[in-house]
Amino acid sequence: MIREHVDILIIGAGPAGLAAAIAAREDGIDSILVLEREAMPGGILRQCIHNGFGLHRFKEELTGPEYAQRDIDRALELKIPIECSTTVLSVSKDRVVTCISREKGLRLIEAGAVILAMGCRERPRGALCTPGTRCAGIYSAGTAQRFVNLEGFMPGQRVVILGSGDIGLIMARRMTLQGAKVLACVEIMPFSSGLNRNIVQCLQDYDIPLYLSHTVTDIQGRERLESVTVSKVDERRRPIPGTEMVFECDTLLLSVGLIPENELSEGAGVVISPATSGAVVTDSFETSVPGIFACGNVLHVHDLVDHVSNESFRAGHAAASYVRSEKKPGLMLKVEDGAGVRGVVPQLIRLAPQEPVTLMFRPSGVFRNASAVISCGDKELMRRKAMIFTPGEMAAYSLKPELFAGLDGSLPLTVRIEKGDE
């Protein structure tokens, strides 16, 4: 089998893959190839027809397709080749990518650097162990979004939504606007996992009740869903007897979390973080396998696509520097989750960085009038107070290079949240 070669190969043509490709091309890399398994580039944004995208990056409000089209147009302008309807089967440690497509068949592509930008997928019903029948009418929120927005198909008319992730909140509004009756949004945690603006704009503005500390405990229906039972849960998330509510409905949408698509990453030997379910990366977004980088939702699930793009631009520039052998390995400073923090990215920072380093994480709960503190041993590098920290909104803090002066890597950098007065 004939092997092809490219300097940088990018897997995924969603917002992360497109941004990384654009950055690498603008950095002077001529040999770039983007592989996408869908028939068109743009990723999940193609089905996100609501507005609210681009406020940070473009300083204007765009729909998902409009946001994606700007990067698609820029990639076309830069003559970046994007091969759609191409499935990547594996990535090896020495950066040989095996892929297949109807037009070109099975291929092996050697790459100077590989950027993983495969995005994430929804957690299915099987992961929830919810009792009840296996009837029709149960969909993930993203699947329902694709049906309604891209295929013109309404999943049902009386809807209950389990989980308060952003996709579920947005679909509560979308189904209502399409004429369905959304009976309730049910969340097992005592707080929502979605953005506060989506709770207001998608639930409160349409009088859709949000039941916190509740979950679906039974599903009834033979051929088609007929009703679901919702129960209150205690502090250990166990259903409380006597609190059952029955909702007669024909549709249950699941918005119960997103999982980074890391099967290819694991096949390449990339170390995966148990906190993020994405790769462990350095501040240049390089994984534990030299020359393989990761960015976007395959690295950690973001709340805003603007952050995905900004992160992926940096990954594209880093991959370009790697191909040109401009950055040499050095001592690393380990970054750890402290109290109130889950999933800090990056997990490793090269000592004496030349550029500011942005640390991103999600709070493990809701904290009011608290402070984010970044320290190394007894040395406090940064302290920022905020009115509220919530798991639905990612926190991001930029550290200037001079803050790392005097650190030798013997002690880890710790990110924590210190509680304030309620």
Coordinates of C-alpha atoms in Angstrom, one line a residue:
M1 CA 0.0 0.0 0.0
I2 CA 1.4 3.4 -1.0
R3 CA 1.9 5.8 1.9
E4 CA 1.1 9.5 1.5
H5 CA 2.8 12.2 3.6
V6 CA 1.7 15.5 5.0
D7 CA 3.3 17.9 7.5
I8 CA 0.2 18.3 9.6
L9 CA -2.9 16.1 9.5
I10 CA -6.0 17.2 11.4
I11 CA -8.8 14.8 12.3
G12 CA -12.2 16.6 12.4
A13 CA -13.5 19.6 10.4
G14 CA -15.6 21.1 13.2
P15 CA -14.7 24.5 14.8
A16 CA -11.6 23.0 16.5
G17 CA -10.2 21.3 13.4
L18 CA -10.9 24.3 11.1
A19 CA -9.3 26.8 13.6
A20 CA -6.2 24.6 14.0
A21 CA -5.8 24.2 10.2
I22 CA -6.2 27.9 9.7
A23 CA -3.6 28.7 12.3
A24 CA -1.1 26.2 10.9
R25 CA -1.5 27.5 7.4
E26 CA -1.2 31.1 8.5
D27 CA 2.0 30.0 10.3
G28 CA 3.5 29.0 6.9
I29 CA 2.8 25.2 6.8
D30 CA 1.9 24.3 3.2
S31 CA 1.3 20.6 3.5
I32 CA -1.9 20.3 5.6
L33 CA -4.8 17.8 5.3
V34 CA -8.1 17.8 7.2
L35 CA -10.1 14.6 7.4
E36 CA -13.9 14.7 8.3
R37 CA -16.2 11.7 8.5
E38 CA -19.4 13.8 7.9
A39 CA -20.4 14.8 4.3
M40 CA -19.8 18.5 5.1
P41 CA -17.4 20.5 7.3
G42 CA -18.7 22.6 10.2
G43 CA -19.2 19.9 12.8
I44 CA -22.1 20.2 15.3
L45 CA -22.5 23.9 14.5
R46 CA -24.4 23.0 11.4
Q47 CA -27.4 21.9 13.4
C48 CA -27.2 24.7 16.0
I49 CA -29.4 27.2 14.3
H50 CA -29.9 29.4 17.4
N51 CA -27.9 32.5 17.9
G52 CA -25.4 33.4 20.6
F53 CA -22.2 32.2 19.0
G54 CA -19.2 34.5 18.3
L55 CA -19.8 37.1 20.9
H56 CA -16.2 36.8 22.2
R57 CA -14.4 36.1 19.0
F58 CA -16.3 38.2 16.4
K59 CA -18.0 40.7 18.8
E60 CA -21.3 39.9 17.2
E61 CA -24.1 37.4 17.6
L62 CA -24.1 34.6 15.0
T63 CA -26.0 31.3 14.5
G64 CA -24.0 28.1 14.6
P65 CA -24.0 27.7 10.7
E66 CA -22.9 31.4 10.3
Y67 CA -20.1 30.9 12.8
A68 CA -18.9 27.7 11.0
Q69 CA -19.2 29.3 7.6
R70 CA -16.7 32.0 8.5
D71 CA -14.0 29.4 9.3
I72 CA -15.0 27.3 6.2
D73 CA -14.7 30.4 4.0
R74 CA -11.3 31.2 5.5
A75 CA -10.1 27.6 5.0
L76 CA -11.2 27.7 1.4
E77 CA -9.4 31.1 0.9
L78 CA -6.2 29.6 2.3
K79 CA -6.7 26.5 0.0
I80 CA -6.7 24.1 2.9
P81 CA -7.7 20.6 1.6
I82 CA -10.7 19.2 3.5
E83 CA -11.7 15.6 2.7
C84 CA -15.2 14.8 3.9
S85 CA -16.9 11.4 4.1
T86 CA -13.6 10.0 5.3
T87 CA -13.4 7.9 8.4
V88 CA -10.1 7.6 10.4
L89 CA -9.7 4.1 11.6
S90 CA -6.5 4.5 13.7
V91 CA -3.6 6.7 14.6
S92 CA -0.3 5.1 15.5
K93 CA 2.3 6.4 18.0
D94 CA 4.6 7.2 15.0
R95 CA 1.8 9.4 13.5
V96 CA 0.7 7.0 10.7
V97 CA -3.1 7.6 10.1
T98 CA -5.2 4.9 8.6
C99 CA -8.4 6.2 6.9
I100 CA -11.0 5.0 4.5
S101 CA -13.4 6.7 2.1
R102 CA -15.6 5.6 -0.8
E103 CA -13.6 7.7 -3.3
K104 CA -10.1 6.8 -2.3
G105 CA -10.5 3.5 -0.4
L106 CA -8.1 2.5 2.3
R107 CA -5.1 4.8 2.8
L108 CA -2.1 5.2 5.1
I109 CA -1.0 8.8 5.7
E110 CA 2.3 9.7 7.5
A111 CA 2.2 13.0 9.3
G112 CA 4.8 15.2 10.8
A113 CA 2.2 16.2 13.4
V114 CA -1.3 15.1 14.1
I115 CA -4.0 17.3 15.6
L116 CA -6.9 15.4 17.3
A117 CA -10.1 17.5 16.9
M118 CA -12.8 14.8 16.9
G119 CA -15.2 16.6 19.3
C120 CA -17.5 14.8 21.7
R121 CA -20.6 12.6 21.8
E122 CA -23.6 12.4 24.1
R123 CA -23.9 10.0 27.0
P124 CA -26.6 7.4 26.0
R125 CA -29.5 6.0 28.0
G126 CA -27.5 2.8 28.7
A127 CA -25.1 4.7 30.8
L128 CA -27.9 5.9 33.2
C129 CA -29.3 2.5 34.2
T130 CA -32.8 4.0 34.2
P131 CA -35.4 1.3 34.7
G132 CA -38.3 0.9 32.4
T133 CA -39.3 -0.4 28.9
R134 CA -37.2 0.0 25.8
C135 CA -40.0 1.8 23.9
A136 CA -39.7 4.3 21.0
G137 CA -39.6 8.0 21.8
I138 CA -36.3 8.3 23.7
Y139 CA -33.6 10.4 22.1
S140 CA -30.5 12.2 23.0
A141 CA -31.0 15.9 22.9
G142 CA -28.5 16.3 20.1
T143 CA -30.2 13.6 18.0
A144 CA -33.5 15.4 18.4
Q145 CA -31.8 18.7 17.4
R146 CA -30.5 17.1 14.2
F147 CA -34.0 15.7 13.4
V148 CA -35.7 19.1 13.9
N149 CA -33.1 21.5 12.5
L150 CA -31.5 19.5 9.6
E151 CA -34.0 16.8 8.7
G152 CA -37.4 18.6 9.4
F153 CA -38.7 15.8 11.6
M154 CA -40.5 16.3 14.9
P155 CA -39.7 13.6 17.4
G156 CA -42.9 14.1 19.4
Q157 CA -45.4 16.5 20.9
R158 CA -45.3 16.1 24.7
V159 CA -41.7 16.2 25.9
V160 CA -39.8 15.7 29.1
I161 CA -36.1 16.5 29.2
L162 CA -33.7 14.7 31.6
G163 CA -30.6 16.7 32.3
S164 CA -30.1 20.4 32.1
G165 CA -27.1 20.6 29.8
D166 CA -27.0 23.4 27.3
I167 CA -28.2 21.2 24.4
G168 CA -31.2 20.0 26.5
L169 CA -32.1 23.6 27.5
I170 CA -31.9 24.8 24.0
M171 CA -34.0 21.9 22.7
A172 CA -36.6 22.8 25.4
R173 CA -37.0 26.2 23.6
R174 CA -36.7 24.7 20.1
M175 CA -39.4 22.1 20.7
T176 CA -41.7 24.7 22.2
L177 CA -41.3 27.0 19.2
Q178 CA -42.1 24.0 16.9
G179 CA -45.4 23.5 18.7
A180 CA -44.6 20.8 21.2
K181 CA -45.4 21.0 24.9
V182 CA -42.3 20.7 27.1
L183 CA -43.6 19.5 30.4
A184 CA -40.5 19.7 32.5
C185 CA -36.7 19.7 32.6
V186 CA -35.4 17.3 35.3
E187 CA -31.9 17.6 36.8
I188 CA -30.4 15.1 39.3
M189 CA -27.9 17.6 40.7
P190 CA -28.9 20.5 43.0
F191 CA -27.7 22.9 40.2
S192 CA -28.0 23.1 36.5
S193 CA -25.1 22.0 34.3
G194 CA -26.0 24.6 31.6
L195 CA -25.2 28.3 31.1
N196 CA -27.4 30.6 33.2
R197 CA -28.4 32.6 30.2
N198 CA -29.9 29.4 28.7
I199 CA -31.8 28.7 31.8
V200 CA -33.4 32.1 31.6
Q201 CA -33.9 32.3 27.8
C202 CA -34.9 28.7 27.2
L203 CA -36.8 27.7 30.3
Q204 CA -38.0 30.7 32.3
D205 CA -39.0 32.7 29.3
Y206 CA -41.3 29.8 28.2
D207 CA -42.6 28.9 31.7
I208 CA -40.9 25.5 31.5
P209 CA -40.3 24.1 35.1
L210 CA -36.9 23.0 36.1
Y211 CA -36.8 20.3 38.8
L212 CA -33.5 20.3 40.5
S213 CA -32.5 17.2 42.6
H214 CA -34.9 15.1 40.6
T215 CA -34.5 12.3 38.1
V216 CA -36.4 9.9 36.0
T217 CA -37.0 6.7 37.9
D218 CA -39.3 4.8 35.5
I219 CA -40.2 4.7 31.9
Q220 CA -43.6 3.4 30.7
G221 CA -44.7 2.4 27.3
R222 CA -45.0 -0.7 25.1
E223 CA -44.4 0.4 21.5
R224 CA -44.2 4.2 22.1
L225 CA -43.3 6.1 25.3
E226 CA -46.5 6.8 27.3
S227 CA -45.2 8.4 30.5
V228 CA -42.2 8.8 32.8
T229 CA -42.0 8.8 36.6
V230 CA -39.9 11.5 38.2
S231 CA -38.7 11.3 41.8
K232 CA -36.9 13.7 44.1
V233 CA -33.4 12.5 45.1
D234 CA -31.5 12.9 48.4
E235 CA -28.0 14.2 48.9
R236 CA -26.6 10.8 47.7
R237 CA -28.7 11.0 44.5
R238 CA -31.0 8.2 45.7
P239 CA -34.7 8.4 44.9
I240 CA -36.9 9.4 47.9
P241 CA -40.0 7.2 48.2
G242 CA -43.3 9.1 48.1
T243 CA -42.0 12.0 45.9
E244 CA -43.0 10.4 42.6
M245 CA -44.6 12.5 39.8
V246 CA -45.9 11.0 36.6
F247 CA -45.7 12.9 33.3
E248 CA -47.8 11.7 30.4
C249 CA -45.5 12.2 27.4
D250 CA -44.5 10.7 24.1
T251 CA -40.9 11.9 24.1
L252 CA -38.0 11.8 26.5
L253 CA -34.9 13.8 25.6
L254 CA -31.6 13.0 27.3
S255 CA -29.1 15.8 28.0
V256 CA -27.0 14.0 30.6
G257 CA -23.5 14.9 29.6
L258 CA -20.9 14.8 26.8
I259 CA -18.0 12.4 26.4
P260 CA -14.9 13.3 24.4
E261 CA -14.4 11.1 21.3
N262 CA -11.1 9.6 22.4
E263 CA -11.0 6.1 20.9
L264 CA -8.4 7.2 18.4
S265 CA -6.4 9.0 21.1
E266 CA -6.3 5.8 23.2
G267 CA -5.4 3.7 20.2
A268 CA -2.4 6.0 19.7
G269 CA -1.3 5.5 23.3
V270 CA -2.3 9.0 24.5
V271 CA -2.6 9.3 28.3
I272 CA -6.2 10.2 29.2
S273 CA -7.2 12.3 32.2
P274 CA -9.9 10.7 34.4
A275 CA -11.2 14.2 35.3
T276 CA -11.8 15.5 31.7
S277 CA -12.0 12.2 29.8
G278 CA -9.7 13.9 27.3
A279 CA -5.9 13.8 26.7
V280 CA -3.4 15.0 29.2
V281 CA -1.7 17.9 27.5
T282 CA 1.1 20.5 27.9
D283 CA 0.5 24.3 27.5
S284 CA 1.2 23.8 23.8
F285 CA -1.6 21.2 23.6
E286 CA 0.8 18.3 22.9
T287 CA -0.3 15.0 24.3
S288 CA 1.9 12.4 26.0
V289 CA 2.8 11.1 22.5
P290 CA 5.3 13.5 20.8
G291 CA 3.8 15.2 17.7
I292 CA 0.2 14.4 18.5
F293 CA -1.8 17.4 19.7
A294 CA -5.4 17.7 20.9
C295 CA -7.9 20.6 21.1
G296 CA -11.5 21.4 21.4
N297 CA -14.2 19.2 22.8
V298 CA -12.1 16.0 22.3
L299 CA -9.7 17.6 24.9
H300 CA -12.3 18.8 27.4
V301 CA -16.0 19.8 26.9
H302 CA -16.3 23.6 26.4
D303 CA -19.4 25.7 27.0
L304 CA -18.6 28.3 24.3
V305 CA -17.4 27.6 20.8
D306 CA -15.4 30.9 20.9
H307 CA -13.1 29.2 23.5
V308 CA -12.8 26.1 21.3
S309 CA -11.6 28.3 18.4
N310 CA -9.1 30.2 20.5
E311 CA -7.7 27.1 22.1
S312 CA -7.4 25.4 18.6
F313 CA -5.6 28.3 17.1
R314 CA -2.9 27.9 19.7
A315 CA -2.8 24.1 19.0
G316 CA -2.4 24.8 15.3
H317 CA 0.5 27.2 16.0
A318 CA 2.1 24.7 18.3
A319 CA 1.9 21.9 15.8
A320 CA 3.5 24.2 13.2
S321 CA 6.3 24.9 15.6
Y322 CA 6.8 21.2 16.2
V323 CA 7.0 20.4 12.5
R324 CA 9.7 23.1 12.1
S325 CA 11.4 21.7 15.3
E326 CA 11.3 25.1 16.9
K327 CA 10.3 24.0 20.4
K328 CA 12.6 21.8 22.4
P329 CA 11.4 19.6 25.3
G330 CA 12.1 21.0 28.7
L331 CA 11.2 20.6 32.3
M332 CA 7.5 20.5 33.0
L333 CA 5.5 21.9 35.9
K334 CA 2.6 19.6 36.9
V335 CA -0.9 21.2 37.3
E336 CA -3.3 19.7 39.8
D337 CA -6.9 20.1 40.7
G338 CA -7.4 21.6 44.2
A339 CA -10.5 21.9 46.4
G340 CA -13.6 22.9 44.4
V341 CA -11.9 22.3 41.0
R342 CA -12.3 19.6 38.4
G343 CA -10.4 19.1 35.2
V344 CA -7.8 21.8 34.9
V345 CA -6.3 22.0 31.3
P346 CA -3.4 22.0 30.5
Q347 CA -2.1 19.5 33.1
L348 CA 1.5 20.3 32.3
I349 CA 3.3 23.6 31.8
R350 CA 6.8 24.0 30.3
L351 CA 8.9 25.9 32.8
A352 CA 9.8 29.5 31.8
P353 CA 7.1 29.8 29.2
Q354 CA 7.6 32.6 26.6
E355 CA 3.9 33.4 26.3
P356 CA 0.9 33.7 28.7
V357 CA -0.6 30.4 29.8
T358 CA -4.3 30.1 30.1
L359 CA -5.7 27.6 32.6
M360 CA -9.3 26.4 32.2
F361 CA -11.4 24.3 34.6
R362 CA -14.9 23.7 35.8
P363 CA -15.9 24.2 39.4
S364 CA -17.0 21.0 41.2
G365 CA -20.1 22.8 42.6
V366 CA -21.7 26.2 43.1
F367 CA -19.6 28.7 45.1
R368 CA -20.8 32.2 45.9
N369 CA -18.4 35.1 46.7
A370 CA -15.5 32.7 46.4
S371 CA -12.0 33.1 45.0
A372 CA -10.0 31.1 42.4
V373 CA -6.5 30.7 43.7
I374 CA -3.5 29.4 41.8
S375 CA -0.4 28.6 43.9
C376 CA 2.8 26.5 43.9
G377 CA 3.7 25.4 47.4
D378 CA 3.6 28.5 49.5
K379 CA 3.9 30.9 46.5
E380 CA 0.5 32.3 45.5
L381 CA 0.6 33.2 41.7
M382 CA -2.9 34.5 41.3
R383 CA -6.1 35.1 43.2
R384 CA -9.4 36.2 41.6
K385 CA -12.7 36.7 43.4
A386 CA -16.0 36.1 41.7
M387 CA -19.6 36.5 42.7
I388 CA -20.4 32.9 41.6
F389 CA -18.6 29.8 40.3
T390 CA -20.9 27.2 38.7
P391 CA -20.2 23.9 36.9
G392 CA -22.1 25.1 33.9
E393 CA -19.6 27.9 33.1
M394 CA -16.0 27.2 32.5
A395 CA -13.5 29.4 34.3
A396 CA -10.4 30.6 32.5
Y397 CA -7.4 32.5 33.8
S398 CA -4.3 33.7 32.0
L399 CA -0.9 33.6 33.8
K400 CA 1.9 35.9 32.6
P401 CA 5.3 34.3 32.0
E402 CA 6.9 36.3 34.8
L403 CA 4.7 34.6 37.3
F404 CA 6.6 31.4 36.7
A405 CA 10.0 32.9 37.7
G406 CA 11.7 30.9 40.4
L407 CA 9.7 27.7 39.9
D408 CA 11.7 24.6 39.4
G409 CA 9.1 22.0 38.8
S410 CA 9.7 20.2 42.2
L411 CA 6.2 21.2 43.4
P412 CA 3.0 21.1 41.5
L413 CA 0.9 24.1 40.5
T414 CA -2.5 23.8 42.3
V415 CA -5.7 25.4 41.2
R416 CA -8.4 25.7 43.9
I417 CA -11.5 27.6 44.9
E418 CA -11.6 29.2 48.4
K419 CA -15.1 29.6 49.7
G420 CA -16.3 33.0 50.7
D421 CA -19.2 34.3 52.7
E422 CA -22.5 33.0 51.4

